[in-house]
CSV table of C-alpha atoms in Angstrom, one decimal:
chain,number,residue,atom,x,y,z
A,1,MET,CA,0.0,-0.1,0.1
A,2,GLN,CA,1.3,3.6,-1.0
A,3,ARG,CA,2.7,5.4,2.2
A,4,ALA,CA,1.2,8.6,3.0
A,5,GLU,CA,3.1,11.7,3.0
A,6,THR,CA,4.4,13.4,6.1
A,7,THR,CA,1.6,15.7,6.8
A,8,MET,CA,-0.9,16.5,9.6
A,9,LEU,CA,-2.9,13.7,8.0
A,10,ARG,CA,-0.7,10.8,9.3
A,11,PRO,CA,-2.6,8.4,11.4
A,12,PRO,CA,-2.2,9.2,14.8
A,13,SER,CA,-0.5,6.8,17.3
A,14,HIS,CA,-2.7,4.2,19.0
A,15,GLY,CA,-4.9,5.8,21.6
A,16,CYS,CA,-4.7,9.2,20.2
A,17,LYS,CA,-7.8,11.1,19.1
A,18,THR,CA,-8.6,12.1,15.4
A,19,PRO,CA,-9.3,15.9,14.6
A,20,THR,CA,-12.8,16.8,16.0
A,21,LEU,CA,-15.3,19.3,14.9
A,22,ARG,CA,-15.6,22.7,16.0
A,23,PRO,CA,-18.7,23.6,17.8
A,24,ASN,CA,-21.6,22.7,15.4
A,25,HIS,CA,-23.2,25.5,13.6
A,26,SER,CA,-25.9,24.3,11.2
A,27,ALA,CA,-26.1,25.2,7.6
A,28,LYS,CA,-29.4,27.3,8.5
A,29,LYS,CA,-27.1,29.5,10.9
A,30,THR,CA,-24.0,29.9,9.0
A,31,VAL,CA,-25.4,30.4,5.4
A,32,PRO,CA,-27.8,33.3,4.6
A,33,ARG,CA,-30.9,31.8,3.1
A,34,THR,CA,-32.4,33.4,0.0
A,35,ILE,CA,-35.5,31.4,-0.2
A,36,LYS,CA,-38.2,30.6,2.3
A,37,SER,CA,-38.0,28.0,5.1
A,38,CYS,CA,-38.9,24.4,4.2
A,39,SER,CA,-41.3,24.2,6.9
A,40,SER,CA,-44.2,24.5,4.4
A,41,LYS,CA,-44.6,22.0,1.4
A,42,GLN,CA,-45.0,25.0,-0.8
A,43,ASP,CA,-41.8,26.9,0.3
A,44,LEU,CA,-41.1,28.1,-3.3
A,45,ARG,CA,-44.7,29.5,-4.2
A,46,GLY,CA,-44.4,32.7,-6.1
A,47,GLN,CA,-40.6,31.9,-7.3
A,48,SER,CA,-39.3,30.6,-10.5
A,49,VAL,CA,-36.7,27.8,-10.9
A,50,ALA,CA,-34.5,27.1,-13.8
A,51,VAL,CA,-33.7,23.3,-14.3
A,52,VAL,CA,-30.7,22.9,-16.6
A,53,GLY,CA,-30.2,19.5,-18.1
A,54,LEU,CA,-33.1,17.0,-18.2
A,55,GLY,CA,-31.7,13.6,-17.7
A,56,LYS,CA,-33.0,11.6,-14.6
A,57,SER,CA,-31.7,14.1,-12.0
A,58,GLY,CA,-33.0,17.0,-14.0
A,59,ARG,CA,-36.5,15.8,-14.5
A,60,ALA,CA,-36.5,14.8,-10.7
A,61,ALA,CA,-35.4,18.3,-9.7
A,62,ALA,CA,-38.1,19.9,-12.0
A,63,ARG,CA,-40.8,17.7,-10.4
A,64,LEU,CA,-39.6,18.6,-6.9
A,65,ALA,CA,-39.6,22.3,-7.7
A,66,LEU,CA,-43.1,22.1,-9.0
A,67,ALA,CA,-44.1,20.2,-5.9
A,68,ARG,CA,-42.5,23.2,-3.8
A,69,GLY,CA,-44.8,25.5,-5.6
A,70,ALA,CA,-42.4,27.0,-8.0
A,71,SER,CA,-42.7,27.8,-11.7
A,72,VAL,CA,-40.3,26.0,-13.7
A,73,LEU,CA,-38.1,26.5,-16.8
A,74,ALA,CA,-36.7,23.2,-18.0
A,75,ILE,CA,-33.7,23.4,-20.2
A,76,ASP,CA,-31.7,21.1,-22.3
A,77,GLN,CA,-29.4,21.4,-25.4
A,78,ASN,CA,-30.7,18.1,-26.8
A,79,GLU,CA,-33.5,19.1,-29.3
A,80,ASN,CA,-34.7,15.4,-29.6
A,81,LEU,CA,-35.7,15.1,-25.9
A,82,GLY,CA,-39.6,15.2,-25.5
A,83,LEU,CA,-41.2,18.4,-23.9
A,84,LEU,CA,-41.8,17.9,-20.1
A,85,GLU,CA,-45.2,19.3,-20.5
A,86,GLN,CA,-46.3,16.2,-22.6
A,87,ASP,CA,-44.9,13.8,-20.0
A,88,PRO,CA,-47.6,12.1,-17.9
A,89,LEU,CA,-45.6,12.8,-14.9
A,90,PHE,CA,-46.0,16.6,-15.4
A,91,GLU,CA,-49.1,16.9,-17.3
A,92,LYS,CA,-51.2,18.1,-14.3
A,93,HIS,CA,-48.7,21.1,-13.6
A,94,SER,CA,-49.2,24.4,-14.9
A,95,GLY,CA,-46.2,27.0,-14.9
A,96,LEU,CA,-43.9,24.6,-16.7
A,97,ARG,CA,-42.1,25.4,-19.8
A,98,THR,CA,-39.4,23.4,-21.6
A,99,ILE,CA,-36.8,24.9,-23.9
A,100,LEU,CA,-34.7,22.4,-26.0
A,101,GLY,CA,-31.6,23.3,-28.1
A,102,ASN,CA,-30.6,26.9,-28.4
A,103,PHE,CA,-31.3,28.9,-25.3
A,104,ASP,CA,-31.3,32.7,-24.7
A,105,ARG,CA,-29.3,33.2,-21.5
A,106,GLN,CA,-31.2,36.4,-20.9
A,107,LEU,CA,-34.0,34.3,-19.6
A,108,PHE,CA,-31.8,33.4,-16.5
A,109,LYS,CA,-32.5,37.1,-15.3
A,110,ASP,CA,-36.2,36.2,-14.6
A,111,VAL,CA,-35.6,33.3,-12.5
A,112,ASP,CA,-35.0,33.3,-8.7
A,113,MET,CA,-32.8,30.1,-8.8
A,114,VAL,CA,-30.9,27.7,-11.1
A,115,VAL,CA,-30.8,24.1,-10.4
A,116,VAL,CA,-27.9,22.4,-12.2
A,117,SER,CA,-27.8,18.7,-13.2
A,118,PRO,CA,-24.6,16.8,-12.6
A,119,GLY,CA,-24.1,16.1,-16.4
A,120,VAL,CA,-23.9,20.0,-17.3
A,121,PRO,CA,-20.5,21.4,-17.0
A,122,LEU,CA,-20.3,24.9,-15.4
A,123,GLU,CA,-18.9,26.3,-18.6
A,124,ASN,CA,-22.2,25.7,-20.4
A,125,TYR,CA,-25.0,28.4,-20.3
A,126,GLY,CA,-22.7,30.6,-18.6
A,127,LEU,CA,-23.3,29.1,-15.3
A,128,SER,CA,-20.1,29.9,-13.8
A,129,SER,CA,-20.7,33.7,-14.8
A,130,LEU,CA,-24.0,33.5,-13.0
A,131,LEU,CA,-22.3,31.9,-9.7
A,132,GLU,CA,-19.8,34.7,-9.9
A,133,ALA,CA,-22.4,37.4,-10.2
A,134,GLY,CA,-24.1,35.9,-7.0
A,135,LYS,CA,-27.1,34.3,-8.7
A,136,LEU,CA,-28.3,31.3,-6.6
A,137,VAL,CA,-27.3,28.3,-8.5
A,138,MET,CA,-27.6,25.1,-6.8
A,139,SER,CA,-26.7,21.5,-7.5
A,140,GLU,CA,-29.7,19.0,-7.9
A,141,LEU,CA,-28.2,17.2,-4.8
A,142,ASP,CA,-28.2,20.3,-2.7
A,143,PHE,CA,-31.8,21.5,-3.9
A,144,ALA,CA,-33.2,18.0,-2.8
A,145,ALA,CA,-31.2,17.9,0.5
A,146,GLU,CA,-32.8,21.3,1.5
A,147,VAL,CA,-36.2,19.7,2.0
A,148,LEU,CA,-35.4,16.4,3.4
A,149,PRO,CA,-36.5,15.9,6.9
A,150,LYS,CA,-33.8,16.7,9.3
A,151,SER,CA,-34.2,13.4,11.1
A,152,ILE,CA,-32.8,11.5,8.2
A,153,LYS,CA,-29.3,10.6,8.5
A,154,ILE,CA,-27.1,10.8,5.4
A,155,LEU,CA,-24.4,8.5,4.3
A,156,ALA,CA,-22.6,9.8,1.4
A,157,VAL,CA,-20.1,7.9,-0.7
A,158,THR,CA,-17.6,9.2,-3.3
A,159,GLY,CA,-14.5,8.1,-5.0
A,160,THR,CA,-13.3,7.2,-8.5
A,161,ASN,CA,-14.1,3.6,-8.3
A,162,GLY,CA,-16.2,1.3,-6.0
A,163,LYS,CA,-18.7,3.9,-4.7
A,164,SER,CA,-21.9,2.2,-6.3
A,165,THR,CA,-20.8,-1.1,-4.8
A,166,VAL,CA,-20.3,0.3,-1.2
A,167,VAL,CA,-23.6,2.2,-1.5
A,168,THR,CA,-25.4,-1.0,-2.5
A,169,PHE,CA,-23.9,-3.0,0.2
A,170,ALA,CA,-24.6,-0.5,2.7
A,171,GLY,CA,-28.3,-0.3,1.5
A,172,GLN,CA,-28.7,-4.2,1.6
A,173,MET,CA,-27.0,-4.2,5.1
A,174,LEU,CA,-29.5,-1.6,6.6
A,175,LYS,CA,-32.5,-3.5,4.9
A,176,HIS,CA,-31.3,-6.6,6.3
A,177,LEU,CA,-31.2,-4.9,9.8
A,178,GLY,CA,-34.9,-3.5,9.4
A,179,ILE,CA,-33.7,0.0,8.9
A,180,LYS,CA,-35.6,1.9,6.3
A,181,ALA,CA,-33.3,3.5,3.7
A,182,PHE,CA,-33.2,5.4,0.5
A,183,VAL,CA,-30.4,4.2,-1.9
A,184,GLY,CA,-29.6,6.3,-4.8
A,185,GLY,CA,-27.9,9.8,-5.9
A,186,ASN,CA,-25.7,9.1,-8.8
A,187,LEU,CA,-26.4,5.4,-8.6
A,188,GLY,CA,-29.5,5.9,-10.7
A,189,ASN,CA,-32.2,7.2,-8.3
A,190,PRO,CA,-31.8,11.0,-7.7
A,191,LEU,CA,-32.1,12.4,-4.3
A,192,SER,CA,-34.9,14.8,-5.6
A,193,GLU,CA,-36.9,11.7,-5.8
A,194,ALA,CA,-36.6,10.9,-2.2
A,195,ALA,CA,-37.4,14.6,-1.3
A,196,PHE,CA,-40.4,14.5,-3.6
A,197,HIS,CA,-41.9,11.5,-1.9
A,198,SER,CA,-41.0,13.0,1.5
A,199,LEU,CA,-43.1,16.2,0.7
A,200,LYS,CA,-45.8,14.0,-0.6
A,201,SER,CA,-46.0,11.7,2.4
A,202,PRO,CA,-49.6,12.2,4.2
A,203,SER,CA,-47.9,12.0,7.5
A,204,MET,CA,-45.0,13.9,9.2
A,205,LYS,CA,-43.2,10.6,9.7
A,206,PRO,CA,-40.3,10.3,7.2
A,207,ASN,CA,-40.6,7.3,4.8
A,208,PHE,CA,-37.0,6.2,5.6
A,209,HIS,CA,-34.6,6.9,8.3
A,210,VAL,CA,-31.3,7.0,6.4
A,211,ALA,CA,-30.4,8.2,2.9
A,212,VAL,CA,-27.3,6.3,1.4
A,213,VAL,CA,-26.1,8.6,-1.5
A,214,GLU,CA,-23.5,7.9,-4.3
A,215,VAL,CA,-22.0,11.2,-4.9
A,216,SER,CA,-20.0,11.9,-8.2
A,217,SER,CA,-17.4,14.7,-8.6
A,218,TYR,CA,-19.8,16.4,-11.0
A,219,GLN,CA,-22.4,16.7,-8.2
A,220,MET,CA,-19.9,18.6,-6.0
A,221,GLU,CA,-18.7,21.1,-8.6
A,222,ILE,CA,-21.1,23.6,-7.1
A,223,PRO,CA,-20.4,23.9,-3.3
A,224,ASN,CA,-23.3,22.5,-1.5
A,225,LYS,CA,-25.1,24.2,1.6
A,226,TYR,CA,-27.6,21.7,2.7
A,227,PHE,CA,-26.3,18.2,1.9
A,228,CYS,CA,-24.9,17.6,5.2
A,229,PRO,CA,-23.8,13.8,5.7
A,230,SER,CA,-23.5,12.3,9.2
A,231,VAL,CA,-20.9,10.0,7.4
A,232,SER,CA,-18.9,10.8,4.4
A,233,VAL,CA,-16.6,8.3,2.5
A,234,VAL,CA,-13.9,9.1,-0.1
A,235,LEU,CA,-12.8,5.7,-1.3
A,236,ASN,CA,-10.1,6.3,-3.4
A,237,LEU,CA,-8.7,8.9,-6.2
A,238,ALA,CA,-7.3,7.9,-9.6
A,239,PRO,CA,-7.1,9.8,-12.8
A,240,ASP,CA,-10.6,10.0,-14.4
A,241,HIS,CA,-12.9,12.8,-15.6
A,242,LEU,CA,-9.9,15.1,-16.3
A,243,GLU,CA,-11.4,16.3,-19.5
A,244,ARG,CA,-13.8,18.2,-17.0
A,245,HIS,CA,-11.7,18.7,-13.8
A,246,LYS,CA,-8.4,19.3,-15.8
A,247,THR,CA,-6.0,18.5,-12.9
A,248,MET,CA,-5.9,16.0,-10.2
A,249,GLN,CA,-5.7,18.7,-7.6
A,250,ASN,CA,-9.1,20.1,-9.0
A,251,TYR,CA,-10.4,16.6,-9.0
A,252,ALA,CA,-9.3,15.8,-5.3
A,253,GLY,CA,-10.8,19.4,-4.1
A,254,THR,CA,-14.0,18.6,-5.7
A,255,LYS,CA,-14.3,15.2,-4.0
A,256,CYS,CA,-13.4,16.5,-0.5
A,257,ARG,CA,-16.1,19.1,-0.4
A,258,LEU,CA,-18.2,16.1,0.7
A,259,VAL,CA,-17.1,16.7,4.4
A,260,SER,CA,-17.6,20.5,4.2
A,261,HIS,CA,-21.1,20.6,5.9
A,262,MET,CA,-21.3,17.5,8.2
A,263,THR,CA,-23.6,16.9,10.9
A,264,ASP,CA,-24.5,14.4,13.8
A,265,THR,CA,-21.7,11.8,14.0
A,266,LYS,CA,-19.5,13.7,11.4
A,267,LEU,CA,-17.3,10.6,10.6
A,268,GLY,CA,-15.3,11.0,7.5
A,269,LEU,CA,-13.7,8.0,6.2
A,270,LEU,CA,-10.6,8.7,3.7
A,271,CYS,CA,-8.5,6.2,1.9
A,272,PHE,CA,-5.0,6.1,3.3
A,273,GLY,CA,-1.9,7.3,1.5
A,274,ASN,CA,-3.2,9.4,-1.5
A,275,GLN,CA,-1.1,12.5,-1.9
A,276,HIS,CA,-3.7,14.6,-3.7
A,277,LEU,CA,-6.3,13.8,-1.0
A,278,ASN,CA,-4.1,14.4,1.9
A,279,GLU,CA,-3.4,18.1,0.4
A,280,ALA,CA,-7.1,18.7,-0.5
A,281,ILE,CA,-8.4,17.5,3.0
A,282,LYS,CA,-6.5,20.0,4.9
A,283,GLU,CA,-9.0,22.7,4.3
A,284,HIS,CA,-11.7,20.7,6.1
A,285,VAL,CA,-9.4,18.5,8.6
A,286,ASN,CA,-10.9,20.3,11.7
A,287,GLU,CA,-14.5,20.0,10.7
A,288,PHE,CA,-15.0,16.3,11.0
A,289,ASN,CA,-13.8,13.2,12.7
A,290,LEU,CA,-11.3,11.5,10.5
A,291,ALA,CA,-10.6,7.8,10.0
A,292,TRP,CA,-9.0,5.9,7.4
A,293,ILE,CA,-9.5,3.3,4.8
A,294,GLY,CA,-6.4,1.0,5.2
A,295,ALA,CA,-5.2,2.2,8.8
A,296,PHE,CA,-6.2,2.9,12.4
A,297,PRO,CA,-8.1,4.7,13.4
A,298,GLY,CA,-10.3,3.3,10.6
A,299,VAL,CA,-10.7,0.0,9.0
A,300,LYS,CA,-8.0,-2.7,8.1
A,301,ILE,CA,-8.5,-6.1,6.3
A,302,ASP,CA,-6.5,-9.4,6.6
A,303,MET,CA,-7.1,-10.8,3.3
A,304,GLU,CA,-5.9,-14.2,4.3
A,305,THR,CA,-8.4,-14.6,7.3
A,306,LYS,CA,-10.8,-12.3,5.5
A,307,ILE,CA,-11.4,-10.4,8.7
A,308,ALA,CA,-12.1,-6.6,8.7
A,309,SER,CA,-10.9,-4.7,12.0
A,310,PHE,CA,-12.4,-1.6,13.0
A,311,GLU,CA,-10.8,0.9,15.4
A,312,VAL,CA,-12.4,4.3,15.7
A,313,PRO,CA,-12.1,5.2,19.5
A,314,ILE,CA,-13.8,8.7,18.9
A,315,ILE,CA,-17.0,7.2,18.2
A,316,GLY,CA,-16.7,4.2,20.3
A,317,VAL,CA,-16.0,1.7,17.7
A,318,LYS,CA,-13.6,-1.2,18.2
A,319,SER,CA,-14.7,-4.7,16.6
A,320,GLN,CA,-14.3,-7.2,13.9
A,321,LEU,CA,-16.3,-8.5,11.1
A,322,GLN,CA,-15.8,-11.9,9.4
A,323,LEU,CA,-16.2,-11.6,5.5
A,324,GLY,CA,-15.6,-15.0,4.6
A,325,ALA,CA,-19.3,-15.9,3.9
A,326,MET,CA,-19.4,-13.3,1.1
A,327,ASN,CA,-20.6,-14.7,-2.2
A,328,VAL,CA,-19.5,-11.8,-4.3
A,329,MET,CA,-16.7,-12.2,-6.9
A,330,GLY,CA,-13.5,-10.1,-6.5
A,331,MET,CA,-11.3,-9.8,-3.4
A,332,HIS,CA,-11.6,-6.0,-3.5
A,333,ASN,CA,-15.3,-6.6,-2.6
A,334,TYR,CA,-14.1,-7.6,1.0
A,335,LEU,CA,-12.9,-4.0,1.4
A,336,ASN,CA,-16.1,-2.6,-0.2
A,337,ALA,CA,-18.2,-4.5,2.4
A,338,ALA,CA,-15.9,-3.4,5.2
A,339,VAL,CA,-16.3,0.3,4.4
A,340,ALA,CA,-20.0,-0.1,4.1
A,341,ALA,CA,-20.1,-1.8,7.5
A,342,LEU,CA,-18.0,0.9,9.4
A,343,SER,CA,-20.1,3.6,7.7
A,344,ILE,CA,-23.2,2.1,9.0
A,345,LEU,CA,-21.6,1.9,12.6
A,346,GLY,CA,-20.9,5.5,12.2
A,347,LEU,CA,-24.3,6.5,11.6
A,348,ASN,CA,-25.3,5.6,15.3
A,349,VAL,CA,-28.4,3.9,14.3
A,350,GLY,CA,-28.4,1.3,17.1
A,351,VAL,CA,-26.6,-1.4,15.2
A,352,ASP,CA,-23.2,-3.2,15.8
A,353,ALA,CA,-20.7,-5.4,13.9
A,354,GLU,CA,-22.4,-8.6,15.3
A,355,GLY,CA,-25.6,-7.6,13.6
A,356,ILE,CA,-24.1,-6.4,10.4
A,357,SER,CA,-22.3,-9.9,10.2
A,358,SER,CA,-25.6,-11.6,9.6
A,359,ALA,CA,-26.0,-9.8,6.3
A,360,ILE,CA,-22.7,-10.6,4.8
A,361,GLU,CA,-23.6,-13.8,3.0
A,362,ASN,CA,-26.5,-12.1,1.4
A,363,LEU,CA,-24.7,-9.2,-0.2
A,364,LYS,CA,-25.0,-8.7,-4.0
A,365,ALA,CA,-23.0,-6.6,-6.1
A,366,PRO,CA,-24.7,-4.0,-8.4
A,367,PRO,CA,-25.1,-4.9,-12.1
A,368,HIS,CA,-22.0,-4.6,-14.4
A,369,ARG,CA,-19.5,-4.7,-11.4
A,370,MET,CA,-17.7,-8.0,-11.4
A,371,GLN,CA,-21.2,-9.5,-12.0
A,372,ILE,CA,-21.2,-13.3,-12.7
A,373,VAL,CA,-23.8,-13.5,-15.6
A,374,HIS,CA,-23.3,-16.8,-17.2
A,375,ARG,CA,-21.8,-20.3,-16.9
A,376,ASP,CA,-21.7,-22.0,-20.2
A,377,ILE,CA,-21.7,-25.9,-21.2
A,378,ASN,CA,-17.9,-25.5,-21.6
A,379,GLY,CA,-17.4,-24.7,-17.8
A,380,VAL,CA,-16.5,-20.9,-18.7
A,381,ILE,CA,-17.7,-18.3,-16.3
A,382,TRP,CA,-18.6,-14.9,-18.0
A,383,VAL,CA,-18.1,-11.9,-15.7
A,384,ASP,CA,-19.6,-8.5,-16.7
A,385,ASP,CA,-17.3,-5.6,-15.2
A,386,SER,CA,-18.6,-2.9,-17.8
A,387,LYS,CA,-18.5,-0.3,-15.1
A,388,ALA,CA,-14.8,-0.5,-15.1
A,389,THR,CA,-14.6,2.7,-17.4
A,390,ASN,CA,-10.9,3.6,-16.5
A,391,VAL,CA,-7.6,1.7,-15.8
A,392,HIS,CA,-7.8,2.1,-12.0
A,393,ALA,CA,-11.0,0.4,-12.0
A,394,THR,CA,-9.8,-2.6,-14.3
A,395,TYR,CA,-6.6,-2.9,-12.2
A,396,THR,CA,-8.7,-3.3,-9.1
A,397,GLY,CA,-10.8,-6.0,-10.7
A,398,LEU,CA,-7.9,-7.9,-12.0
A,399,MET,CA,-6.2,-7.8,-8.5
A,400,GLY,CA,-9.4,-9.3,-7.2
A,401,LEU,CA,-9.2,-12.4,-9.7
A,402,LYS,CA,-6.1,-14.0,-8.3
A,403,GLY,CA,-6.4,-17.7,-8.6
A,404,GLN,CA,-9.1,-17.5,-11.4
A,405,LYS,CA,-7.4,-17.9,-14.8
A,406,SER,CA,-9.2,-15.4,-17.3
A,407,VAL,CA,-9.6,-14.2,-20.7
A,408,ILE,CA,-9.6,-10.3,-20.3
A,409,LEU,CA,-11.5,-8.1,-22.5
A,410,LEU,CA,-10.1,-4.5,-22.7
A,411,GLY,CA,-11.3,-1.8,-25.0
A,412,GLY,CA,-13.5,1.1,-26.0
A,413,LEU,CA,-12.6,4.8,-25.9
A,414,ALA,CA,-9.6,5.5,-23.7
A,415,LYS,CA,-9.9,8.3,-21.5
A,416,VAL,CA,-7.7,11.3,-20.7
A,417,THR,CA,-5.1,10.3,-18.1
A,418,CYS,CA,-2.7,13.0,-16.9
A,419,GLY,CA,-1.3,13.5,-20.5
A,420,LEU,CA,-0.2,9.9,-20.9
A,421,GLU,CA,-0.4,8.9,-24.5
A,422,THR,CA,-0.6,5.4,-23.4
A,423,GLY,CA,-4.0,5.8,-21.5
A,424,GLY,CA,-2.1,4.3,-18.3
A,425,PHE,CA,-2.6,0.6,-19.5
A,426,GLU,CA,1.1,-0.3,-18.8
A,427,ARG,CA,-0.4,-0.6,-15.2
A,428,LEU,CA,-1.9,-3.7,-15.9
A,429,ILE,CA,1.1,-5.6,-17.0
A,430,ASP,CA,1.7,-7.2,-13.6
A,431,PRO,CA,-2.0,-8.5,-12.9
A,432,LEU,CA,-2.4,-9.6,-16.4
A,433,LYS,CA,0.5,-12.0,-16.2
A,434,TYR,CA,-1.6,-14.5,-14.3
A,435,HIS,CA,-4.2,-14.8,-17.1
A,436,ARG,CA,-4.9,-16.8,-20.2
A,437,CYS,CA,-4.8,-14.0,-22.6
A,438,VAL,CA,-5.8,-10.4,-23.4
A,439,ILE,CA,-8.3,-9.4,-26.3
A,440,THR,CA,-8.5,-5.7,-27.2
A,441,PHE,CA,-11.3,-4.0,-29.1
A,442,GLY,CA,-12.8,-0.8,-30.0
A,443,SER,CA,-11.5,2.5,-31.0
A,444,SER,CA,-8.5,2.3,-28.5
A,445,GLY,CA,-8.1,-1.4,-29.0
A,446,MET,CA,-4.7,-0.7,-31.1
A,447,LEU,CA,-3.4,1.6,-28.5
A,448,ILE,CA,-3.8,-0.6,-25.6
A,449,GLN,CA,-2.4,-3.7,-27.6
A,450,LYS,CA,0.8,-1.5,-28.5
A,451,THR,CA,1.1,-0.2,-25.0
A,452,LEU,CA,0.9,-3.8,-23.5
A,453,PHE,CA,3.3,-5.1,-25.9
A,454,LYS,CA,5.8,-2.3,-25.5
A,455,ASN,CA,5.7,-2.8,-21.8
A,456,GLY,CA,6.6,-6.6,-21.8
A,457,LEU,CA,3.2,-8.3,-21.7
A,458,SER,CA,4.1,-12.0,-21.1
A,459,ILE,CA,0.7,-13.5,-22.4
A,460,PRO,CA,-1.0,-13.4,-25.8
A,461,CYS,CA,-2.7,-10.1,-26.8
A,462,ILE,CA,-5.2,-10.3,-29.6
A,463,ARG,CA,-6.8,-7.3,-31.3
A,464,ALA,CA,-10.5,-7.3,-32.5
A,465,ALA,CA,-12.5,-4.8,-34.1
A,466,THR,CA,-15.6,-4.7,-32.1
A,467,MET,CA,-16.8,-6.2,-28.7
A,468,LYS,CA,-18.7,-8.8,-30.4
A,469,ASP,CA,-15.7,-10.0,-32.3
A,470,ALA,CA,-13.6,-9.9,-29.1
A,471,ILE,CA,-16.2,-12.2,-27.5
A,472,ASN,CA,-16.2,-14.5,-30.4
A,473,CYS,CA,-12.4,-14.7,-30.0
A,474,ALA,CA,-12.8,-15.2,-26.4
A,475,ARG,CA,-14.7,-18.4,-26.7
A,476,ARG,CA,-12.1,-19.9,-28.9
A,477,MET,CA,-9.3,-19.0,-26.4
A,478,ALA,CA,-11.1,-19.9,-23.0
A,479,LYS,CA,-10.6,-23.3,-21.5
A,480,PHE,CA,-12.4,-25.2,-18.9
A,481,GLY,CA,-12.5,-23.5,-15.6
A,482,ASP,CA,-11.6,-20.2,-17.1
A,483,ALA,CA,-13.5,-16.8,-16.9
A,484,ILE,CA,-14.3,-14.4,-19.7
A,485,VAL,CA,-14.1,-11.0,-18.1
A,486,LEU,CA,-15.3,-7.8,-19.7
A,487,SER,CA,-13.2,-5.2,-17.7
A,488,PRO,CA,-12.6,-2.7,-20.4
A,489,GLY,CA,-10.7,0.1,-18.6
A,490,CYS,CA,-12.3,2.5,-21.2
A,491,ALA,CA,-15.4,4.6,-21.7
A,492,SER,CA,-18.1,2.9,-23.9
A,493,PHE,CA,-19.2,5.7,-26.4
A,494,ASP,CA,-17.4,4.3,-29.3
A,495,GLU,CA,-19.9,1.5,-29.7
A,496,PHE,CA,-22.5,1.9,-27.1
A,497,LYS,CA,-24.8,4.4,-25.3
A,498,ASN,CA,-23.1,3.9,-21.9
A,499,PHE,CA,-21.6,1.3,-19.8
A,500,GLU,CA,-24.9,-0.2,-18.9
A,501,HIS,CA,-25.6,-0.7,-22.7
A,502,ARG,CA,-22.2,-2.3,-23.1
A,503,GLY,CA,-22.7,-4.7,-20.3
A,504,MET,CA,-26.2,-5.7,-21.4
A,505,VAL,CA,-24.7,-6.4,-24.9
A,506,PHE,CA,-21.9,-8.4,-23.3
A,507,GLN,CA,-24.7,-10.5,-21.2
A,508,GLU,CA,-26.8,-11.2,-24.4
A,509,LEU,CA,-23.8,-12.4,-26.3
A,510,ALA,CA,-22.5,-14.5,-23.3
A,511,SER,CA,-25.8,-16.3,-23.0
A,512,SER,CA,-26.0,-17.1,-26.4
A,513,SER,CA,-22.8,-19.3,-26.4
């Protein structure tokens, strides 16, 4: 494991306390509010809200704004989207106008608030200028969090890789323990949906007690005011999304905003030994209780015994969790499960490690994350890891396959990686040497093949034109007991709509074998 720099973030010696919060001041006290209190379900009556970007998050935010009594201007540059006014979910609402394609920025002058979907960069629509000019511009995440009942505890998870799995595991653990939880955010179910249903609940009693929220860096570009987690997790940081964040320093700083407005327990879990995160977290280190992923205080895992050890004295946690009963593929998922468990312990919702242990054998990874999708008549296991859209994710998946001889499928559209012309695929040389062969495909297939050969790959590497061709080749190469693993290390947009589409096509082709 990489050693941490000699900074104020080195783990304290055994028995020492981690940095603690200054006296707590709620967002309501420290941030001047420019809109009405959320005590009324119609707190935005008489105001206008522009929602920019009409994917899942934007549509959910528009519906929430209408439920809060606002008039809504819904905006998206995609001219092929349907008008919200024609959607059955919105047909009963007046005060709604959709603008697709070209947009006159002057219309922003007439709105009270702008809510931005995570897929929209701040360079678009002059959003950066609006922020600088003092316009109220909010992320969809923050817009939703403002009206969530204050009794709901938030567990927020970010990181370059693994966040969907940790969020999913945490949700499954809470369900097993009988604790009602919303599970979503960047995972696919926007937080605005949770807020909407909370507003529509006929009683004052919340529909759930915990919100487990996957948070992407895009959702943190606009600093949040009302999204106040009780537990925040930054799993890891590796080069990704640099076409938007430009530098690793910017990327790390955006991720660490997750801990900027914490409440209740205020436990922040940070991966141990990452230089960029160590620097970025300094701005917030006195605002929360710091623990580590991979060191104490925090969580460490003995991979041989499959035991996770938790030591966080400041919140009264010292226990162990046996992970050997897990039925999920990939050794890295032991760490994902352990982080999910410690996060739940940090919520202080009346559970302990012994209670969580009974949920371990029932954990299931989310789709397209080292998901076993087929076992064919030739004794070959087919594994869909389409969510591995960068080299770091593929590296993690390969390291979790030790002992399982595999045919590895790499390819798609390689991402910008700190100026490296190779895309960073040379990092895969060592974990690949244990496997049957590599098959590359897609627009970056030749780049990947050349990089692997140039850096001394010791197993066969075959190039195919498309993923379908790669799968046909994999069938010929795989032997009894092998796995065929799609872990592309690339974006999917050269052949597919997204990583989910790529994974579904892989599954269809696998089951046709």
